[in-house]
PDB file of C-alpha atoms and ligand atoms in Angstrom:
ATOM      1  CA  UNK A   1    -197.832  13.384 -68.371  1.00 42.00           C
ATOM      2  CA  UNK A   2    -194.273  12.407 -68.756  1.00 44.00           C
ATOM      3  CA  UNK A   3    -193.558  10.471 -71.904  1.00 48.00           C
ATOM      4  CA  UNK A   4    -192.146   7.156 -71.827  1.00 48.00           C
ATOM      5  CA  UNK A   5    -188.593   6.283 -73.438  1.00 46.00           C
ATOM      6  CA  UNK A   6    -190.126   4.822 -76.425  1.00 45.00           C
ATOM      7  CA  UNK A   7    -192.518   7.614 -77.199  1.00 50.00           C
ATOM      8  CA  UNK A   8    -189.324  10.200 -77.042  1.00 63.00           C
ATOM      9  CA  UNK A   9    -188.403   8.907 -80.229  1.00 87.00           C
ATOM     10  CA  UNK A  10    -191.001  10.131 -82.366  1.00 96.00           C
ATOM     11  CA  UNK A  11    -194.986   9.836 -83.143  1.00 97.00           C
ATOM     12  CA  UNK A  12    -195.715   9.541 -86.646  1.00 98.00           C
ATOM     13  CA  UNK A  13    -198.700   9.400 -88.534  1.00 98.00           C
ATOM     14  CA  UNK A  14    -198.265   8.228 -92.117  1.00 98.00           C
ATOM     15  CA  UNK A  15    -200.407   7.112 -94.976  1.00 98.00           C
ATOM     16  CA  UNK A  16    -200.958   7.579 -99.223  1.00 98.00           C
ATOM     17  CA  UNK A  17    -203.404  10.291 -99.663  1.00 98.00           C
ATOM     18  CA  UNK A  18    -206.324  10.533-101.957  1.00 98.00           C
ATOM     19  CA  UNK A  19    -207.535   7.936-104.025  1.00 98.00           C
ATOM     20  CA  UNK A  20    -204.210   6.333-104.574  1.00 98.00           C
ATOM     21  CA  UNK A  21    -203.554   2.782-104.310  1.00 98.00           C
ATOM     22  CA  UNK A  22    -200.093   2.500-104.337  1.00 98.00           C
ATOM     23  CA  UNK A  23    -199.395   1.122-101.081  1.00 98.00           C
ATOM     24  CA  UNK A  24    -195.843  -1.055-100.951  1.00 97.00           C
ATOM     25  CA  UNK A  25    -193.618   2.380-100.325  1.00 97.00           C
ATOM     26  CA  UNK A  26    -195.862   3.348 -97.605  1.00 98.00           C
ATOM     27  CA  UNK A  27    -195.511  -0.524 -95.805  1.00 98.00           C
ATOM     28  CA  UNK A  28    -191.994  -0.806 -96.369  1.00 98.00           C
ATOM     29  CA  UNK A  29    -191.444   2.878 -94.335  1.00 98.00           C
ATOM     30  CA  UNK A  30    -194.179   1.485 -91.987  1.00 98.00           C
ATOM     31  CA  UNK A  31    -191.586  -1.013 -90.643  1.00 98.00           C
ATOM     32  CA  UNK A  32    -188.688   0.478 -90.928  1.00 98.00           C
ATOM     33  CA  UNK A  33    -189.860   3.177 -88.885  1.00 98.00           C
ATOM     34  CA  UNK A  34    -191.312   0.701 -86.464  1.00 97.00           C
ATOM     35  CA  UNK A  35    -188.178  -0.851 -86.364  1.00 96.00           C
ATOM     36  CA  UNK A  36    -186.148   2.002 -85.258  1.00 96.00           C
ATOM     37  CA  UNK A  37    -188.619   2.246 -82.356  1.00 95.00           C
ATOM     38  CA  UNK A  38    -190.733   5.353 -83.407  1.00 97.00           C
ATOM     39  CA  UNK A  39    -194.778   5.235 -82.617  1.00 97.00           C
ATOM     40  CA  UNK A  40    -196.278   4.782 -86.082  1.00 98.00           C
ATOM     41  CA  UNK A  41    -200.743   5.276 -86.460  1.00 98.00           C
ATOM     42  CA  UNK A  42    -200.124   4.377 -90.252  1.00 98.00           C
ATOM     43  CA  UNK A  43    -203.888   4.925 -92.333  1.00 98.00           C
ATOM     44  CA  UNK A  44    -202.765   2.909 -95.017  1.00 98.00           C
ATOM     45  CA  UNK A  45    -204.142   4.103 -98.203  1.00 98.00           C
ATOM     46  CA  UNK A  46    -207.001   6.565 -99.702  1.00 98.00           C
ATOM     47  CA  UNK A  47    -206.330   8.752 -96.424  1.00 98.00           C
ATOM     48  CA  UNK A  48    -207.803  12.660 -96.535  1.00 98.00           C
ATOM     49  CA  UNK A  49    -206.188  15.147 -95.145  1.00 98.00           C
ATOM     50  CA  UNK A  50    -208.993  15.061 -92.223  1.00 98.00           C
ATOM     51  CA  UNK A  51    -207.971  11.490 -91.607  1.00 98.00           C
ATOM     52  CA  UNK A  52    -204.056  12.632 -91.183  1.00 98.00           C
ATOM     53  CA  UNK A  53    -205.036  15.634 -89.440  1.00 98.00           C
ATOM     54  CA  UNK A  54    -207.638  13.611 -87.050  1.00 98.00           C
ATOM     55  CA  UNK A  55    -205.191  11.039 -86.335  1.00 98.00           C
ATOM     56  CA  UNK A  56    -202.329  13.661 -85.722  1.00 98.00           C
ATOM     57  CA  UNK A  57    -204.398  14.641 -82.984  1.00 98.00           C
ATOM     58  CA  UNK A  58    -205.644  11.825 -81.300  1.00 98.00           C
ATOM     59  CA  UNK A  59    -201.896  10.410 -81.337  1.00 97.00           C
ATOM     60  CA  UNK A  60    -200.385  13.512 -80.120  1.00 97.00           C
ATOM     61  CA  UNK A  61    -198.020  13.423 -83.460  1.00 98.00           C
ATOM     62  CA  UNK A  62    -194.607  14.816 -84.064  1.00 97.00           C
ATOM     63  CA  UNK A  63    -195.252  14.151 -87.357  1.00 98.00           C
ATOM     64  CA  UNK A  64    -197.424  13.680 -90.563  1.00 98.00           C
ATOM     65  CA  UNK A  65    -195.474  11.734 -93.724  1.00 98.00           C
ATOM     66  CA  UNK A  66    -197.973  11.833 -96.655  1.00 98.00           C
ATOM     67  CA  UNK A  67    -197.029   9.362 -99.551  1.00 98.00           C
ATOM     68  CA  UNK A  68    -198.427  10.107-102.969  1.00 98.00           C
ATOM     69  CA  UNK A  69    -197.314   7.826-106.024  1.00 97.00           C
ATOM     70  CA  UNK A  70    -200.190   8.518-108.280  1.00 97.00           C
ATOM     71  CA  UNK A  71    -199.620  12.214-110.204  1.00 95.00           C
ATOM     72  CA  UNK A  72    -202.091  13.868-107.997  1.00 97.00           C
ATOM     73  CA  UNK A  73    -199.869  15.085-104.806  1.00 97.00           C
ATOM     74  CA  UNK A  74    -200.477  18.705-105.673  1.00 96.00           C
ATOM     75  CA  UNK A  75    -204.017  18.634-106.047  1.00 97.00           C
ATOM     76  CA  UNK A  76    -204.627  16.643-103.133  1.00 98.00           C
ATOM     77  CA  UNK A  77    -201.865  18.664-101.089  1.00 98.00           C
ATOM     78  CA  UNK A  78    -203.252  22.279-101.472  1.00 97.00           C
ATOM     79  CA  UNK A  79    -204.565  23.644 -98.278  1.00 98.00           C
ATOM     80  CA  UNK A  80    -203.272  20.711 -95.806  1.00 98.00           C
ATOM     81  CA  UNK A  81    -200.772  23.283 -93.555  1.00 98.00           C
ATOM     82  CA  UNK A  82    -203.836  25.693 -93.604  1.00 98.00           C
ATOM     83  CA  UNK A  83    -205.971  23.019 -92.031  1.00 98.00           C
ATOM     84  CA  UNK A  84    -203.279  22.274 -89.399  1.00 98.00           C
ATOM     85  CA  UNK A  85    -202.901  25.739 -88.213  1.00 98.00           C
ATOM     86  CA  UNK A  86    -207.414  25.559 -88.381  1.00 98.00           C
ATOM     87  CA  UNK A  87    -206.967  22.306 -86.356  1.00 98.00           C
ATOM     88  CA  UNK A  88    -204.309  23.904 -83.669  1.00 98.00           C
ATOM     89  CA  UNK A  89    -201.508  21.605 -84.865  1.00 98.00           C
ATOM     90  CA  UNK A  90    -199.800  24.249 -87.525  1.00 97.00           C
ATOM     91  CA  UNK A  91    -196.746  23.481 -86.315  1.00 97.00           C
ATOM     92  CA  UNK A  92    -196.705  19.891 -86.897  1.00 98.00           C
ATOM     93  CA  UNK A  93    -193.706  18.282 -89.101  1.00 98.00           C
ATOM     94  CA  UNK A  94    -194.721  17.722 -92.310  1.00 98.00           C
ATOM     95  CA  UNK A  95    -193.182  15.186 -94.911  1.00 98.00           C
ATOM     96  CA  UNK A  96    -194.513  14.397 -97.980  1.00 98.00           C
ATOM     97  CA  UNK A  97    -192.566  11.445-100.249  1.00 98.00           C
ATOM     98  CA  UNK A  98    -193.294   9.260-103.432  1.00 97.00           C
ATOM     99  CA  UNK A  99    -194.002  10.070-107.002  1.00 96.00           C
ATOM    100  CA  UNK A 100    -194.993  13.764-107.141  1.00 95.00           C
ATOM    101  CA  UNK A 101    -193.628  14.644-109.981  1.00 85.00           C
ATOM    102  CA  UNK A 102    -195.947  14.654-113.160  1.00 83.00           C
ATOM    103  CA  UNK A 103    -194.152  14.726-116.593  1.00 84.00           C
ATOM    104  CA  UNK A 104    -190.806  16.301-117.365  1.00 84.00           C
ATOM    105  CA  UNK A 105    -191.048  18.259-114.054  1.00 87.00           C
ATOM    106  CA  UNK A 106    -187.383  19.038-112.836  1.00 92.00           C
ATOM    107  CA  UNK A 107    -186.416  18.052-109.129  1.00 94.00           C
ATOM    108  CA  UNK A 108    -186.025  21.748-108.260  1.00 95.00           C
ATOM    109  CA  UNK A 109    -189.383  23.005-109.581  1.00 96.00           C
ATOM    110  CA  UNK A 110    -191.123  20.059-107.726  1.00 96.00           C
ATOM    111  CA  UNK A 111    -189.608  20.183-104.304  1.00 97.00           C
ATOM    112  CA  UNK A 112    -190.226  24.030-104.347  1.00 97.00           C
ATOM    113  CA  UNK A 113    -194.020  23.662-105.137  1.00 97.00           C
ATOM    114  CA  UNK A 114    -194.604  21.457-101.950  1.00 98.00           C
ATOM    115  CA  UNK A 115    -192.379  23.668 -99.926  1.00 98.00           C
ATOM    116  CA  UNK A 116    -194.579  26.218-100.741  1.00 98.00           C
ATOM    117  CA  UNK A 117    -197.505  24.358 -99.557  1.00 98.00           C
ATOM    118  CA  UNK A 118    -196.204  24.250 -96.325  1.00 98.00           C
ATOM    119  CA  UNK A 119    -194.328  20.726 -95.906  1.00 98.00           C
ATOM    120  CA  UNK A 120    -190.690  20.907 -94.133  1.00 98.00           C
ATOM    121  CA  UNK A 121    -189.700  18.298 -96.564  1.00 98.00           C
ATOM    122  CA  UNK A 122    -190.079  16.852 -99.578  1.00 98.00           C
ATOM    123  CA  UNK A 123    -188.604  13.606-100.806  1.00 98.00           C
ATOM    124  CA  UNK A 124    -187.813  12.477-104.039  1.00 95.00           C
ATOM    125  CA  UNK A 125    -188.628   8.428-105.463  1.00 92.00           C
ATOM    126  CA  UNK A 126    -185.965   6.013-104.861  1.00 90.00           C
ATOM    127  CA  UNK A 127    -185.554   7.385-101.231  1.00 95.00           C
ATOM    128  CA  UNK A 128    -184.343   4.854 -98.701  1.00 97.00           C
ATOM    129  CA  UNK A 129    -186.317   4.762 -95.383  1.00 97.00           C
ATOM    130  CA  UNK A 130    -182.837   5.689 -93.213  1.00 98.00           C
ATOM    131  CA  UNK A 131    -182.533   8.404 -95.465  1.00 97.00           C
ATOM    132  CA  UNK A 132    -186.145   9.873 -93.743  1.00 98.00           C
ATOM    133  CA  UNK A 133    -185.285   8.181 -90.396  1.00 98.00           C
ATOM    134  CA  UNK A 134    -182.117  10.708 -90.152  1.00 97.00           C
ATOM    135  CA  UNK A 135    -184.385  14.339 -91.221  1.00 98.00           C
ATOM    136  CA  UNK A 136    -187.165  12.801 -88.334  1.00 98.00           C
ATOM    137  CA  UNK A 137    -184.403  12.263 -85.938  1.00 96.00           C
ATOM    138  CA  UNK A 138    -183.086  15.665 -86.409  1.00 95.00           C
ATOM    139  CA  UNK A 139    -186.288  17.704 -86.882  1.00 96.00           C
ATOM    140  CA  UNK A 140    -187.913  15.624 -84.200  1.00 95.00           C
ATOM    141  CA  UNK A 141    -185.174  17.005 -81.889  1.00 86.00           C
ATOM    142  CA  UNK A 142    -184.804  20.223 -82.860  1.00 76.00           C
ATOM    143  CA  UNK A 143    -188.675  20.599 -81.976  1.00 71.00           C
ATOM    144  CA  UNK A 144    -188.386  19.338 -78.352  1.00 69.00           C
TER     145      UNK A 144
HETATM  146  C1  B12 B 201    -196.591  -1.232-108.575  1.00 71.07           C
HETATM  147  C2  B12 B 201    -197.190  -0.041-109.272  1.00 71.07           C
HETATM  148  C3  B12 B 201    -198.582   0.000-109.379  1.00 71.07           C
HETATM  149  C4  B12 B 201    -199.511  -1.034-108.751  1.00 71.07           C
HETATM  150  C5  B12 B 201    -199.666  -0.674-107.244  1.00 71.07           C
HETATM  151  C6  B12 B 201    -199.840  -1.926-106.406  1.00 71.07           C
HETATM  152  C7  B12 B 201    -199.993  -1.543-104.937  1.00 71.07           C
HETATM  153  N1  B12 B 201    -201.085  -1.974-104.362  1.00 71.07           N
HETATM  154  O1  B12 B 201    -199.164  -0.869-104.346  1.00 71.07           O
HETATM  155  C8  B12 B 201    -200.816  -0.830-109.579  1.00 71.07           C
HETATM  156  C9  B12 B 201    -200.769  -1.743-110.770  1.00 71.07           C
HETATM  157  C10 B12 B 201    -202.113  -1.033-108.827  1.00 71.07           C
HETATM  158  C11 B12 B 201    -200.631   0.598-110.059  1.00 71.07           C
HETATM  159  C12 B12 B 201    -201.672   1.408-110.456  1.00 71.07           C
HETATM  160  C13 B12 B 201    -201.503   2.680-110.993  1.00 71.07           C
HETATM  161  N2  B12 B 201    -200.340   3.291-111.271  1.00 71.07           N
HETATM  162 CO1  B12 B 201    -198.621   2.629-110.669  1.00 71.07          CO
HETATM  163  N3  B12 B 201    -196.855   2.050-110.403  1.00 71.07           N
HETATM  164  C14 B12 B 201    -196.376   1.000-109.806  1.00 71.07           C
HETATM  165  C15 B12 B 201    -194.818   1.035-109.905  1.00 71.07           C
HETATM  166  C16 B12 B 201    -194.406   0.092-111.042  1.00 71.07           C
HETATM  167  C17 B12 B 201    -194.045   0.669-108.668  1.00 71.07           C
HETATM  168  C18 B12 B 201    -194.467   1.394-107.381  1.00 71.07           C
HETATM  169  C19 B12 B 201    -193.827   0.697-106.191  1.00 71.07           C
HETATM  170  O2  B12 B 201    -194.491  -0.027-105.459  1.00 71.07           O
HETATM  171  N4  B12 B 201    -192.508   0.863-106.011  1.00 71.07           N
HETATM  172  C20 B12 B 201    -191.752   0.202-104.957  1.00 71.07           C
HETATM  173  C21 B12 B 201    -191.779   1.073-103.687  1.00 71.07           C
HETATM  174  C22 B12 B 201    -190.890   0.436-102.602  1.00 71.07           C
HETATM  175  O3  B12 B 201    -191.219   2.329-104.017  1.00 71.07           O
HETATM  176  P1  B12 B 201    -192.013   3.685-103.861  1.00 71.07           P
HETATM  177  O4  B12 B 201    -193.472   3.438-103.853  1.00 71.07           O
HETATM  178  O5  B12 B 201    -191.472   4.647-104.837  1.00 71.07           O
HETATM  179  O6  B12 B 201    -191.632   4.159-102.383  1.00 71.07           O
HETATM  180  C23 B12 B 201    -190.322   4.550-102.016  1.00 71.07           C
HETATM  181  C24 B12 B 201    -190.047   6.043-102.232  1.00 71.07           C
HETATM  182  O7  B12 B 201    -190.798   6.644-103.245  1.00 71.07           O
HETATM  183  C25 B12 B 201    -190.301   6.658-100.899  1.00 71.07           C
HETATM  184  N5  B12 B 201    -191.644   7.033-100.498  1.00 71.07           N
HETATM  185  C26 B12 B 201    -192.828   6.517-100.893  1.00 71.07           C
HETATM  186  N6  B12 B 201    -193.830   7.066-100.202  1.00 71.07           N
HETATM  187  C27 B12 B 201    -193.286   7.939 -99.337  1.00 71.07           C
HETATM  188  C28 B12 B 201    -193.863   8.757 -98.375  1.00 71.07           C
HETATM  189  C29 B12 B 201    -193.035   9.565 -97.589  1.00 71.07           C
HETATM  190  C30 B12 B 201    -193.652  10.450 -96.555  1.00 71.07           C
HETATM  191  C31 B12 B 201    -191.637   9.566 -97.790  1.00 71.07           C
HETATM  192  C32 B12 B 201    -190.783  10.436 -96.981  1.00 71.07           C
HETATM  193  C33 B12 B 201    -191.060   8.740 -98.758  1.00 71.07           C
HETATM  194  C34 B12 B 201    -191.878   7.932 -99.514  1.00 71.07           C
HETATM  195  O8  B12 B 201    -189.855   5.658-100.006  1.00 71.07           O
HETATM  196  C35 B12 B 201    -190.214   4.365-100.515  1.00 71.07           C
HETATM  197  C36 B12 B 201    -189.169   3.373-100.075  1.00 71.07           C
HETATM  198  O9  B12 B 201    -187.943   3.604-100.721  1.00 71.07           O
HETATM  199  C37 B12 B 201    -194.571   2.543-110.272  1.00 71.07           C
HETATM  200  C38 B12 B 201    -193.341   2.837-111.140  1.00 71.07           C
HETATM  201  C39 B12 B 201    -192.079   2.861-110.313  1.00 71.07           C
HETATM  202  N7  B12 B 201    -191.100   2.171-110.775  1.00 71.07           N
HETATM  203  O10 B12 B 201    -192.050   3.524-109.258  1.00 71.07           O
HETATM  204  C40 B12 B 201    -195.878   2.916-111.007  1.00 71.07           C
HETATM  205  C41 B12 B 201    -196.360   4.362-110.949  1.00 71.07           C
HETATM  206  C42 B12 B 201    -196.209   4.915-109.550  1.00 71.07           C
HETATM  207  N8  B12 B 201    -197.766   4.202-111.268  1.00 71.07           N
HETATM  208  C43 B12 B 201    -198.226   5.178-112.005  1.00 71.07           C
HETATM  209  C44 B12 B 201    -199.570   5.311-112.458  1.00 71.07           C
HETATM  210  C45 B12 B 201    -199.867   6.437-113.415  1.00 71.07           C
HETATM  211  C46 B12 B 201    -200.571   4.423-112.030  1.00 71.07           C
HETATM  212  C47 B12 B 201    -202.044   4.480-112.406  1.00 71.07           C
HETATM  213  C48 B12 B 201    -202.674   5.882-112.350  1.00 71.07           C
HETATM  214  C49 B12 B 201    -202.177   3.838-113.785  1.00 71.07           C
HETATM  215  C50 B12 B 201    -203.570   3.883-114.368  1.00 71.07           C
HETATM  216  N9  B12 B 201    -203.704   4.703-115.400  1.00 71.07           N
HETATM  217  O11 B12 B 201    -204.463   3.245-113.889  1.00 71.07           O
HETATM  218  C51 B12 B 201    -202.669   3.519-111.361  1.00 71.07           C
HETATM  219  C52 B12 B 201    -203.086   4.291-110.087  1.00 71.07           C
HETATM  220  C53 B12 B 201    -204.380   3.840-109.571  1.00 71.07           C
HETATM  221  C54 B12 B 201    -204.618   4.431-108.194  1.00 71.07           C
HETATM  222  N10 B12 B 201    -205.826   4.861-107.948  1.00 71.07           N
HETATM  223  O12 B12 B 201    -203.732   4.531-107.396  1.00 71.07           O
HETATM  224  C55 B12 B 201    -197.152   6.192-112.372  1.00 71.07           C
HETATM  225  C56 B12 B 201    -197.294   7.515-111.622  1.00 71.07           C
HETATM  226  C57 B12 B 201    -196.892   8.675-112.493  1.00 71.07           C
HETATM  227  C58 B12 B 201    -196.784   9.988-111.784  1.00 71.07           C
HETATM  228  N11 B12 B 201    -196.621  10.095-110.486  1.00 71.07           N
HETATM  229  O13 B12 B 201    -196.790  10.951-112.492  1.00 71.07           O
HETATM  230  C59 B12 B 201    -195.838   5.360-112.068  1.00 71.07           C
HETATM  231  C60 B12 B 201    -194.639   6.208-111.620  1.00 71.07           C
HETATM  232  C61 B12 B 201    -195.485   4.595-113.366  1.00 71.07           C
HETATM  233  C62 B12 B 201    -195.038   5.517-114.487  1.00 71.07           C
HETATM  234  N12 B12 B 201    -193.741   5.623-114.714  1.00 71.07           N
HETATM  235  O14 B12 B 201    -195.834   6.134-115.125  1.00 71.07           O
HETATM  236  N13 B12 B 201    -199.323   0.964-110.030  1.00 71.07           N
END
């Protein structure tokens, strides 16, 4: 089926994963992305991976932005691009943005741990929602 103008732009699923509550970084993306005309399924907060992964699926996603404010991204993170590829979606976009740093962490050290989990990209607090609209626009594209 041929996809309408609107849908080219981008499907995104988005939510905060694991028990976190902090939920005013993932509403304020919510619109901005709705805004700029992409398809958003957003689970709000306390989402699994299996809820991402479920919805990725049953929206036909470009892409899955995970938000994690609360100090437990890593822990929550391990094994997501694993149960992609298990799912048949492994080559989904994956984002992950908020707090994820725990401590005195440098930049560098975290970025390169959730690269190595598998996300395309990692973004650090105090990132503006054009600043993700741009990477979705381009890796969105470069997909197709
Ligand atoms: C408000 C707040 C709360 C509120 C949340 C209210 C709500 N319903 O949302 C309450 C009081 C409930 C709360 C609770 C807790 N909090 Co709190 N909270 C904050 C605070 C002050 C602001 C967060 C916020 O809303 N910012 C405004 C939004 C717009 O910014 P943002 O969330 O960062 O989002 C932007 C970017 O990060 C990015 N982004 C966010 N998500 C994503 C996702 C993707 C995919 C991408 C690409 C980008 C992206 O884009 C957004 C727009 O610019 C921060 C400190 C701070 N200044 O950040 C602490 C903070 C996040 N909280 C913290 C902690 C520890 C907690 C608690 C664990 C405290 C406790 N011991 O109980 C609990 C967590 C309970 C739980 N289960 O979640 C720590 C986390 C530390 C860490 N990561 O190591 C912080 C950093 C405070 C600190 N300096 O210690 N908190």
């Amino acid at each position: 089926m041929s996809k309408t103008v609107k849908e080219k732009k981008g499907t995104l699923v988005m939510g905060v994963i694991g028990y976190d509550s902090h939920v005013i970084g993932n509403r304020i993306l919510e619109y901005a992305f709705r805004k700029k005309g992409f398809n958003v399924t957003n689970l709000g907060i306390f989402a699994s991976q299996k809820d991402f992964i479920n919805a990725a699926i049953e929206a036909d996603a470009d892409a899955i932005l995970v938000g994690s404010l609360y100090g437990h991204a890593e822990l929550d993170c391990k094994g997501f691009r694993e149960k992609c590829i298990e799912a048949g979606i492994g080559d989904i976009i994956l984002y992950i943005g908020g707090n994820l740093a725990v401590g005195e962490k440098k930049w560098e050290e975290v970025e390169k741990t959730f690269l190595d989990l598998g996300f395309n990209r990692v973004f650090p607090p105090q990132t503006l929602p054009n600043d993700v609209i741009e990477c979705l626009e381009q890796d969105i594209k470069i997909k197709e």
